Coordinates of N, CA and C in Angstrom, one line a residue:
Chain A
X1 N -149.6 51.6 -119.3 CA -148.2 51.3 -119.6 C -147.3 52.5 -119.3
X2 N -146.1 52.2 -118.9 CA -145.2 53.3 -118.6 C -144.8 53.9 -119.9
X3 N -144.5 55.2 -119.8 CA -144.0 56.0 -121.0 C -143.2 57.1 -120.6
X4 N -142.3 57.6 -121.4 CA -141.5 58.7 -121.2 C -141.6 59.6 -122.4
X5 N -141.8 60.9 -122.2 CA -142.0 61.8 -123.3 C -140.9 62.9 -123.2
X6 N -140.2 63.1 -124.3 CA -139.3 64.3 -124.4 C -139.9 65.1 -125.5
X7 N -140.5 66.2 -125.1 CA -141.3 67.0 -126.1 C -140.5 67.7 -127.2
X8 N -139.2 67.9 -126.9 CA -138.4 68.7 -127.9 C -137.5 67.7 -128.6
X9 N -137.7 67.6 -129.9 CA -136.8 66.7 -130.7 C -135.5 67.3 -130.9
X10 N -135.5 68.6 -131.2 CA -134.2 69.3 -131.5 C -134.3 70.6 -130.6
X11 N -133.1 71.0 -130.1 CA -133.0 72.3 -129.5 C -131.6 72.8 -129.9
X12 N -131.6 74.1 -130.2 CA -130.4 74.8 -130.5 C -130.2 76.0 -129.5
X13 N -129.0 76.0 -128.9 CA -128.7 77.1 -128.0 C -127.3 77.6 -128.4
X14 N -127.1 78.9 -127.9 CA -125.8 79.5 -128.2 C -124.9 79.1 -127.1
X15 N -123.6 79.0 -127.4 CA -122.6 78.6 -126.4 C -122.6 79.7 -125.3
X16 N -122.6 79.2 -124.0 CA -122.7 80.1 -122.9 C -124.1 80.3 -122.4
X17 N -125.1 80.0 -123.2 CA -126.5 80.2 -122.7 C -126.9 79.0 -121.8
X18 N -128.0 79.2 -121.1 CA -128.5 78.2 -120.2 C -129.3 77.2 -121.1
X19 N -129.5 76.0 -120.5 CA -130.2 74.9 -121.2 C -131.2 74.2 -120.2
X20 N -132.3 73.9 -120.8 CA -133.3 73.0 -120.0 C -133.9 72.1 -121.0
X21 N -133.7 70.8 -120.8 CA -134.3 69.7 -121.6 C -135.5 69.1 -120.8
X22 N -136.6 68.9 -121.4 CA -137.8 68.5 -120.7 C -138.0 67.0 -120.8
X23 N -138.5 66.4 -119.7 CA -138.8 65.0 -119.6 C -140.0 64.8 -118.8
X24 N -141.0 64.1 -119.3 CA -142.2 63.8 -118.5 C -142.4 62.3 -118.6
X25 N -142.9 61.7 -117.5 CA -143.1 60.3 -117.4 C -144.5 60.0 -116.9
X26 N -144.9 58.8 -117.2 CA -146.2 58.4 -116.6 C -146.0 57.1 -115.9
X27 N -146.3 57.2 -114.6 CA -146.2 56.0 -113.7 C -147.1 56.2 -112.5
X28 N -147.5 55.1 -111.9 CA -148.3 55.2 -110.7 C -147.4 55.3 -109.5
X29 N -146.3 54.5 -109.5 CA -145.4 54.4 -108.3 C -144.2 55.3 -108.5
X30 N -143.4 55.3 -107.5 CA -142.1 56.2 -107.6 C -141.2 55.5 -108.6
X31 N -140.8 56.3 -109.6 CA -139.8 55.7 -110.5 C -138.4 56.0 -110.1
X32 N -137.5 55.3 -110.7 CA -136.1 55.7 -110.7 C -135.9 56.4 -112.1
X33 N -135.2 57.5 -112.0 CA -135.1 58.4 -113.2 C -133.6 58.6 -113.6
X34 N -133.4 58.7 -114.9 CA -132.0 58.8 -115.4 C -132.0 59.7 -116.6
X35 N -130.9 60.4 -116.8 CA -130.5 61.1 -118.0 C -129.2 60.5 -118.5
X36 N -129.3 60.1 -119.8 CA -128.1 59.6 -120.5 C -127.8 60.6 -121.7
X37 N -126.5 60.6 -122.1 CA -126.1 61.4 -123.2 C -125.4 60.5 -124.2
X38 N -125.6 60.8 -125.5 CA -125.0 60.0 -126.5 C -124.3 60.9 -127.5
X39 N -123.0 60.9 -127.6 CA -122.3 61.6 -128.6 C -122.3 60.8 -129.9
X40 N -122.2 61.5 -131.1 CA -122.3 60.8 -132.4 C -121.4 59.5 -132.5
X41 N -122.0 58.4 -132.9 CA -121.3 57.2 -133.0 C -120.9 56.5 -131.8
X42 N -121.4 57.0 -130.6 CA -121.0 56.4 -129.3 C -122.2 55.7 -128.7
X43 N -121.8 55.0 -127.6 CA -122.9 54.5 -126.8 C -123.4 55.5 -125.8
X44 N -124.3 55.1 -124.9 CA -124.9 56.1 -124.0 C -124.1 56.1 -122.7
X45 N -123.9 57.4 -122.2 CA -123.2 57.6 -121.0 C -124.2 58.2 -119.9
X46 N -124.1 57.7 -118.7 CA -125.0 58.2 -117.7 C -124.6 59.6 -117.2
X47 N -125.5 60.5 -117.2 CA -125.3 61.9 -116.8 C -125.6 62.0 -115.3
X48 N -126.8 61.5 -114.9 CA -127.2 61.6 -113.5 C -128.4 60.7 -113.3
X49 N -128.7 60.5 -112.0 CA -129.8 59.6 -111.7 C -130.5 60.1 -110.4
X50 N -131.8 59.8 -110.3 CA -132.6 60.0 -109.1 C -133.3 58.8 -108.7
X51 N -133.0 58.5 -107.4 CA -133.7 57.3 -106.8 C -134.6 57.7 -105.7
X52 N -134.2 58.6 -104.8 CA -135.0 59.1 -103.7 C -134.3 60.3 -103.1
X53 N -134.9 60.9 -102.1 CA -134.2 61.9 -101.3 C -134.3 63.3 -102.0
X54 N -133.3 64.0 -102.0 CA -133.2 65.4 -102.5 C -133.7 65.4 -104.0
X55 N -134.6 66.2 -104.3 CA -135.2 66.2 -105.6 C -134.3 66.9 -106.7
X56 N -133.3 67.6 -106.2 CA -132.4 68.2 -107.2 C -131.1 67.4 -107.1
X57 N -130.8 66.8 -108.3 CA -129.6 65.9 -108.3 C -128.5 66.5 -109.2
X58 N -127.3 66.3 -108.8 CA -126.2 66.8 -109.6 C -125.6 65.7 -110.4
X59 N -125.1 66.0 -111.6 CA -124.5 64.9 -112.4 C -123.1 65.3 -112.9
X60 N -122.6 64.6 -113.9 CA -121.3 64.9 -114.4 C -121.4 66.1 -115.4
X61 N -120.3 66.7 -115.8 CA -120.2 67.7 -116.8 C -121.1 68.9 -116.5
X62 N -121.3 69.2 -115.2 CA -122.1 70.4 -114.8 C -123.6 70.3 -115.0
X63 N -124.1 69.2 -115.3 CA -125.6 69.0 -115.4 C -126.2 68.8 -114.1
X64 N -127.5 69.2 -114.0 CA -128.4 68.9 -112.9 C -129.8 68.6 -113.4
X65 N -130.6 68.0 -112.5 CA -131.9 67.7 -112.9 C -132.8 67.8 -111.7
X66 N -134.0 68.2 -111.9 CA -135.0 68.3 -110.7 C -136.2 67.4 -110.9
X67 N -136.4 66.6 -110.0 CA -137.6 65.7 -110.0 C -138.8 66.4 -109.4
X68 N -139.9 66.5 -110.1 CA -141.1 67.2 -109.6 C -142.2 66.2 -109.7
X69 N -142.6 65.6 -108.6 CA -143.6 64.5 -108.6 C -144.9 65.1 -109.1
X70 N -145.3 66.3 -108.6 CA -146.6 66.9 -109.0 C -146.8 67.1 -110.5
X71 N -145.6 67.3 -111.2 CA -145.7 67.5 -112.6 C -145.2 66.3 -113.4
X72 N -144.9 65.2 -112.7 CA -144.3 64.0 -113.4 C -143.2 64.4 -114.3
X73 N -142.3 65.2 -113.8 CA -141.2 65.7 -114.7 C -139.9 65.5 -114.1
X74 N -138.9 65.4 -114.9 CA -137.5 65.3 -114.5 C -136.6 66.0 -115.6
X75 N -136.6 67.3 -115.5 CA -136.0 68.2 -116.5 C -134.5 68.3 -116.2
X76 N -133.7 68.3 -117.3 CA -132.3 68.4 -117.2 C -131.9 69.9 -117.5
X77 N -130.9 70.4 -116.7 CA -130.5 71.8 -116.8 C -129.0 71.9 -116.8
X78 N -128.5 73.0 -117.4 CA -127.1 73.3 -117.3 C -127.1 74.8 -117.4
X79 N -126.4 75.5 -116.6 CA -126.4 77.0 -116.5 C -125.6 77.6 -117.7
X80 N -124.6 77.0 -118.3 CA -123.8 77.5 -119.3 C -123.4 76.4 -120.2
X81 N -123.9 76.4 -121.4 CA -123.6 75.3 -122.4 C -122.3 75.5 -123.1
X82 N -121.5 74.4 -123.2 CA -120.3 74.4 -124.0 C -120.5 73.7 -125.3
X83 N -119.6 74.0 -126.3 CA -119.8 73.4 -127.6 C -119.7 71.9 -127.5
X84 N -119.0 71.4 -126.6 CA -118.8 69.9 -126.5 C -120.1 69.2 -125.9
X85 N -121.1 70.0 -125.5 CA -122.3 69.4 -125.0 C -123.3 69.0 -126.2
X86 N -122.9 69.4 -127.4 CA -123.7 69.0 -128.5 C -123.8 67.5 -128.6
X87 N -125.0 66.9 -128.5 CA -125.1 65.5 -128.5 C -126.6 65.2 -128.4
X88 N -127.0 63.9 -128.3 CA -128.4 63.6 -128.1 C -128.6 63.1 -126.6
X89 N -129.7 63.6 -126.0 CA -129.9 63.3 -124.6 C -131.2 62.5 -124.5
X90 N -131.1 61.5 -123.6 CA -132.2 60.6 -123.4 C -132.6 60.6 -121.9
X91 N -133.9 60.7 -121.7 CA -134.4 60.5 -120.3 C -134.9 59.1 -120.3
X92 N -134.8 58.4 -119.1 CA -135.2 57.1 -119.0 C -135.7 56.8 -117.6
X93 N -136.6 55.8 -117.4 CA -137.2 55.5 -116.1 C -137.1 54.0 -115.9
X94 N -137.0 53.6 -114.7 CA -137.2 52.2 -114.3 C -138.3 52.2 -113.2
X95 N -139.2 51.4 -113.4 CA -140.3 51.3 -112.5 C -139.8 50.6 -111.2
X96 N -140.1 51.2 -110.0 CA -139.6 50.6 -108.8 C -140.2 49.2 -108.6
X97 N -139.3 48.3 -108.2 CA -139.8 46.9 -108.1 C -139.7 46.1 -109.3
X98 N -139.3 46.7 -110.4 CA -139.2 46.0 -111.7 C -138.0 45.0 -111.6
X99 N -138.3 43.7 -111.5 CA -137.2 42.8 -111.3 C -136.2 42.8 -112.4
X100 N -136.6 43.1 -113.6 CA -135.6 43.1 -114.7 C -134.9 44.4 -114.9
X101 N -135.1 45.4 -114.0 CA -134.5 46.7 -114.1 C -134.6 47.3 -115.5
X102 N -135.8 47.0 -116.1 CA -135.9 47.4 -117.5 C -136.1 48.9 -117.6
X103 N -135.3 49.6 -118.5 CA -135.5 51.0 -118.7 C -136.5 51.3 -119.8
X104 N -137.3 52.3 -119.6 CA -138.1 52.8 -120.7 C -137.5 54.2 -121.1
X105 N -137.2 54.4 -122.4 CA -136.5 55.6 -122.8 C -137.5 56.6 -123.5
X106 N -137.3 57.8 -123.3 CA -137.9 58.8 -124.2 C -137.3 58.8 -125.6
X107 N -137.9 59.6 -126.5 CA -137.4 59.6 -127.9 C -136.1 60.3 -128.1
X108 N -135.7 61.0 -127.1 CA -134.4 61.8 -127.3 C -134.6 63.2 -127.7
X109 N -133.7 64.0 -127.3 CA -133.6 65.4 -127.7 C -132.2 65.7 -128.2
X110 N -132.1 66.1 -129.5 CA -130.8 66.4 -130.0 C -130.5 67.9 -129.8
X111 N -129.3 68.1 -129.1 CA -128.9 69.5 -128.8 C -127.8 69.9 -129.8
X112 N -128.0 71.1 -130.4 CA -127.0 71.7 -131.2 C -126.6 73.0 -130.5
X113 N -125.3 73.3 -130.6 CA -124.7 74.5 -129.9 C -124.1 75.4 -130.9
X114 N -124.6 76.6 -131.0 CA -124.1 77.6 -131.9 C -122.9 78.3 -131.3
X115 N -121.9 78.7 -132.1 CA -120.8 79.4 -131.5 C -121.1 80.8 -131.0
Chain B
X1 N -116.5 52.3 -122.0 CA -117.7 51.6 -122.2 C -117.9 50.5 -121.1
X2 N -117.4 50.7 -119.9 CA -117.7 49.8 -118.8 C -117.4 48.4 -119.0
X3 N -116.3 48.0 -119.8 CA -116.0 46.6 -120.0 C -117.0 45.9 -120.8
X4 N -117.6 46.5 -121.8 CA -118.6 45.9 -122.7 C -118.1 46.0 -124.1
X5 N -118.0 44.9 -124.8 CA -117.6 44.8 -126.1 C -118.7 44.3 -127.0
X6 N -119.0 45.0 -128.0 CA -120.0 44.5 -129.0 C -119.3 44.2 -130.3
X7 N -119.7 43.0 -130.9 CA -119.1 42.7 -132.2 C -120.1 42.0 -133.1
X8 N -120.1 42.3 -134.4 CA -119.2 43.3 -135.0 C -119.7 44.7 -134.7
X9 N -118.9 45.7 -135.0 CA -119.4 47.1 -134.9 C -120.2 47.6 -136.0
X10 N -120.0 47.0 -137.2 CA -120.7 47.3 -138.4 C -121.0 46.0 -139.2
X11 N -122.2 45.9 -139.7 CA -122.5 44.8 -140.6 C -123.5 45.1 -141.6
X12 N -123.2 44.7 -142.8 CA -124.2 44.8 -143.9 C -124.5 43.4 -144.3
X13 N -125.8 43.1 -144.4 CA -126.3 41.8 -144.8 C -127.5 41.9 -145.8
X14 N -127.9 40.8 -146.3 CA -129.0 40.7 -147.2 C -130.3 40.2 -146.5
X15 N -131.4 40.6 -147.0 CA -132.7 40.1 -146.5 C -132.7 38.6 -146.6
X16 N -133.2 38.0 -145.4 CA -133.3 36.5 -145.4 C -132.2 35.8 -144.8
X17 N -131.1 36.5 -144.6 CA -129.9 35.8 -144.0 C -129.9 35.9 -142.5
X18 N -129.3 34.9 -141.8 CA -129.3 34.9 -140.4 C -128.1 35.8 -139.9
X19 N -128.3 36.5 -138.8 CA -127.3 37.4 -138.3 C -127.2 37.2 -136.8
X20 N -126.0 37.1 -136.3 CA -125.8 37.1 -134.8 C -124.9 38.2 -134.4
X21 N -125.3 38.9 -133.4 CA -124.5 40.0 -132.7 C -124.1 39.5 -131.4
X22 N -122.9 39.9 -131.0 CA -122.4 39.4 -129.7 C -122.1 40.6 -128.8
X23 N -122.4 40.3 -127.5 CA -122.1 41.3 -126.4 C -121.3 40.5 -125.4
X24 N -120.1 41.1 -125.1 CA -119.2 40.4 -124.1 C -118.9 41.4 -123.0
X25 N -119.1 41.0 -121.8 CA -118.8 41.9 -120.6 C -117.7 41.3 -119.7
X26 N -117.0 42.1 -119.1 CA -115.9 41.7 -118.2 C -116.2 42.1 -116.8
X27 N -117.5 42.6 -116.5 CA -117.9 43.2 -115.2 C -118.6 42.2 -114.3
X28 N -118.9 41.0 -114.8 CA -119.6 39.9 -114.1 C -121.0 40.4 -113.6
X29 N -121.6 41.3 -114.4 CA -122.9 41.8 -114.0 C -124.0 40.7 -114.4
X30 N -125.0 40.7 -113.5 CA -126.0 39.6 -113.7 C -126.9 39.9 -114.9
X31 N -127.3 41.2 -115.1 CA -128.3 41.5 -116.1 C -127.6 41.9 -117.4
X32 N -128.2 41.5 -118.5 CA -127.7 42.0 -119.8 C -129.0 42.2 -120.6
X33 N -128.8 43.2 -121.5 CA -130.0 43.7 -122.3 C -129.5 43.9 -123.8
X34 N -130.5 43.7 -124.7 CA -130.3 44.2 -126.0 C -131.4 45.2 -126.4
X35 N -130.9 46.4 -126.9 CA -131.8 47.4 -127.4 C -131.6 47.7 -128.8
X36 N -132.6 48.2 -129.5 CA -132.4 48.8 -130.8 C -132.7 50.3 -130.7
X37 N -132.0 51.1 -131.5 CA -132.2 52.5 -131.5 C -132.5 53.0 -132.9
X38 N -133.7 53.6 -133.0 CA -134.2 54.1 -134.3 C -134.6 55.6 -134.1
X39 N -134.4 56.4 -135.1 CA -134.7 57.9 -134.9 C -136.1 58.1 -134.4
X40 N -136.3 58.9 -133.4 CA -137.6 59.3 -132.9 C -138.1 58.3 -131.9
X41 N -137.5 57.1 -131.7 CA -138.0 56.1 -130.8 C -137.1 55.9 -129.6
X42 N -136.0 56.6 -129.5 CA -135.1 56.4 -128.4 C -134.6 55.0 -128.5
X43 N -134.4 54.3 -127.4 CA -134.0 52.9 -127.4 C -135.1 52.1 -126.9
X44 N -135.3 51.0 -127.6 CA -136.4 50.0 -127.3 C -135.8 48.7 -126.9
X45 N -136.3 48.1 -125.9 CA -135.8 46.8 -125.4 C -136.2 45.7 -126.2
X46 N -135.3 44.8 -126.7 CA -135.6 43.7 -127.5 C -135.7 42.4 -126.6
X47 N -134.7 42.1 -125.9 CA -134.7 41.0 -124.9 C -133.7 41.3 -123.8
X48 N -133.9 40.6 -122.7 CA -132.9 40.8 -121.6 C -132.7 39.5 -121.0
X49 N -131.6 39.4 -120.2 CA -131.3 38.2 -119.5 C -131.0 38.6 -118.0
X50 N -131.5 37.7 -117.1 CA -131.3 38.0 -115.7 C -130.4 36.9 -115.1
X51 N -129.7 36.1 -115.9 CA -128.8 35.1 -115.5 C -128.5 34.1 -116.6
X52 N -127.6 33.2 -116.4 CA -127.2 32.3 -117.4 C -128.4 31.4 -117.7
X53 N -128.8 31.4 -119.0 CA -129.9 30.6 -119.6 C -131.2 31.2 -119.2
X54 N -131.3 32.3 -118.5 CA -132.5 33.0 -118.1 C -132.7 34.2 -118.9
X55 N -133.7 34.2 -119.8 CA -133.9 35.4 -120.7 C -135.4 35.6 -120.7
X56 N -135.8 36.9 -121.2 CA -137.2 37.2 -121.3 C -137.3 38.3 -122.4
X57 N -138.5 38.4 -122.9 CA -138.8 39.3 -124.0 C -138.9 40.8 -123.5
X58 N -138.5 41.7 -124.4 CA -138.8 43.1 -124.2 C -140.0 43.5 -125.1
X59 N -140.0 44.8 -125.4 CA -141.2 45.3 -126.1 C -141.2 45.1 -127.6
X60 N -140.0 44.8 -128.2 CA -139.9 44.6 -129.6 C -139.2 43.4 -130.0
X61 N -139.6 42.2 -129.4 CA -138.9 41.0 -129.5 C -139.2 40.2 -130.8
X62 N -140.2 40.5 -131.5 CA -140.6 39.7 -132.7 C -139.4 39.7 -133.7
X63 N -139.0 38.5 -134.2 CA -138.0 38.4 -135.2 C -136.6 38.3 -134.6
X64 N -136.5 38.3 -133.3 CA -135.2 38.2 -132.6 C -135.2 37.0 -131.6
X65 N -134.1 36.4 -131.4 CA -133.9 35.5 -130.3 C -132.6 35.8 -129.6
X66 N -132.4 35.3 -128.4 CA -131.2 35.5 -127.7 C -130.8 34.2 -127.0
X67 N -129.5 34.2 -126.6 CA -129.0 33.1 -125.8 C -127.9 33.6 -124.9
X68 N -127.8 33.0 -123.7 CA -126.8 33.4 -122.7 C -126.3 32.1 -122.1
X69 N -125.2 31.5 -122.6 CA -124.7 30.3 -122.1 C -123.6 30.5 -121.0
X70 N -123.1 31.7 -120.9 CA -122.2 32.0 -119.8 C -122.4 33.5 -119.4
X71 N -122.0 33.8 -118.2 CA -122.3 35.1 -117.6 C -121.8 36.3 -118.6
X72 N -120.7 36.1 -119.2 CA -120.1 37.2 -119.9 C -120.6 37.4 -121.3
X73 N -121.3 36.5 -121.9 CA -121.7 36.6 -123.3 C -123.3 36.6 -123.4
X74 N -123.8 37.5 -124.3 CA -125.2 37.6 -124.6 C -125.3 37.8 -126.1
X75 N -125.9 36.8 -126.7 CA -126.0 36.8 -128.2 C -127.4 37.2 -128.6
X76 N -127.5 38.0 -129.7 CA -128.7 38.4 -130.3 C -128.7 37.8 -131.7
X77 N -129.7 37.1 -132.1 CA -129.8 36.5 -133.4 C -131.1 36.9 -134.1
X78 N -130.8 37.3 -135.3 CA -131.9 37.6 -136.3 C -132.0 36.4 -137.2
X79 N -133.0 35.6 -137.0 CA -133.1 34.3 -137.7 C -133.1 34.5 -139.3
X80 N -133.8 35.5 -139.7 CA -134.0 35.8 -141.1 C -134.2 37.3 -141.2
X81 N -133.1 38.0 -141.4 CA -133.1 39.4 -141.4 C -134.0 40.1 -142.4
X82 N -134.7 41.2 -141.9 CA -135.5 41.9 -142.8 C -135.1 43.4 -142.8
X83 N -135.5 44.1 -143.8 CA -135.1 45.5 -143.9 C -135.5 46.4 -142.7
X84 N -136.6 46.0 -142.0 CA -137.1 46.7 -140.9 C -136.2 46.5 -139.7
X85 N -135.3 45.6 -139.7 CA -134.3 45.4 -138.7 C -133.0 46.1 -138.9
X86 N -133.0 46.9 -139.9 CA -131.9 47.9 -140.0 C -131.9 48.9 -138.9
X87 N -130.9 48.9 -138.1 CA -130.9 49.7 -136.9 C -129.5 49.8 -136.3
X88 N -129.4 50.5 -135.2 CA -128.2 50.4 -134.3 C -128.6 49.6 -133.1
X89 N -127.8 48.6 -132.8 CA -128.1 47.7 -131.6 C -127.2 48.0 -130.5
X90 N -127.7 48.1 -129.3 CA -126.9 48.4 -128.1 C -127.1 47.3 -127.1
X91 N -126.0 46.9 -126.5 CA -126.0 46.0 -125.4 C -125.8 46.8 -124.1
X92 N -126.4 46.4 -123.1 CA -126.3 47.0 -121.8 C -126.2 46.0 -120.7
X93 N -125.6 46.4 -119.6 CA -125.4 45.5 -118.4 C -125.8 46.2 -117.2
X94 N -126.3 45.5 -116.2 CA -126.5 46.1 -114.9 C -126.4 45.0 -113.8
X95 N -126.3 45.5 -112.6 CA -126.2 44.6 -111.4 C -127.3 45.0 -110.5
X96 N -128.1 44.1 -110.0 CA -129.3 44.4 -109.2 C -128.9 45.2 -108.0
X97 N -127.7 45.0 -107.4 CA -127.3 45.8 -106.3 C -126.6 47.1 -106.6
X98 N -126.6 47.3 -107.9 CA -125.8 48.5 -108.4 C -126.7 49.7 -108.7
X99 N -127.9 49.7 -108.0 CA -128.8 50.9 -108.2 C -129.5 51.0 -109.5
X100 N -129.7 49.9 -110.1 CA -130.4 49.9 -111.4 C -129.8 50.7 -112.5
X101 N -128.5 50.9 -112.4 CA -127.8 51.7 -113.4 C -127.4 50.7 -114.5
X102 N -127.7 51.1 -115.8 CA -127.3 50.3 -116.9 C -126.1 51.0 -117.6
X103 N -125.2 50.2 -118.0 CA -124.0 50.6 -118.7 C -124.1 50.1 -120.1
X104 N -123.7 50.9 -121.1 CA -124.0 50.6 -122.5 C -122.7 50.3 -123.2
X105 N -122.7 49.4 -124.2 CA -121.7 49.2 -125.2 C -121.7 50.3 -126.2
X106 N -120.8 50.2 -127.2 CA -120.6 51.2 -128.2 C -121.6 51.1 -129.4
X107 N -122.3 49.9 -129.4 CA -123.3 49.7 -130.5 C -122.8 49.0 -131.7
X108 N -123.7 48.4 -132.4 CA -123.5 47.7 -133.7 C -124.5 48.3 -134.7
X109 N -123.9 48.8 -135.8 CA -124.8 49.3 -136.8 C -125.0 48.2 -137.8
X110 N -126.3 47.9 -138.0 CA -126.6 46.8 -138.9 C -127.5 47.3 -140.0
X111 N -127.1 47.0 -141.2 CA -127.9 47.4 -142.4 C -128.3 46.1 -143.1
X112 N -129.6 46.0 -143.4 CA -130.2 44.8 -144.1 C -130.7 45.3 -145.4
X113 N -130.1 44.8 -146.5 CA -130.4 45.3 -147.8 C -131.3 44.4 -148.5

């Protein structure tokens, strides 16, 4: 069965520091990969997506993610974190050819930003 | 929230009562989904719809039913609410030709006492 693992439940970084959030997935075929962000009391907003092609993808709010097939990973990065980045981040996958476009989510990583 | 309205936004109910949550979209997207969000579990799919009157189960469908009588509305019903169904419920929509991107509503916080 497909699964997505986000090993870090909580991460705290200082404002201005770099950030990397980890995501690992288990699939046999090529997945479609996503990162979503959820601010408190809000729905999920798409940060970026990977379907094919260049394995380094750029998203909104200065985020990027790199797809590494050999490691089954899709880690999210940002070079300099802002206080407004404090939120919960979810990695998700859609299995290619899945007629229902069903997403499988990781458990989420809550990011806290220190002043 | 991409033209998605969930109602109500908050609800408190008692064990054993029926509850219906509504998702309304103005985007004319073919697919609609209901998820529940619980700490440590991310979002888990309850049911989804791939067209009017066409629905299927997700990974946590027990105790839930859905209906879709028109493109814009997708209803989630808890026939007899239990405390384990206390959660935040999210509706999402997507279009098959839209790159598998799902867009989410703002959520409904349901408490079953």
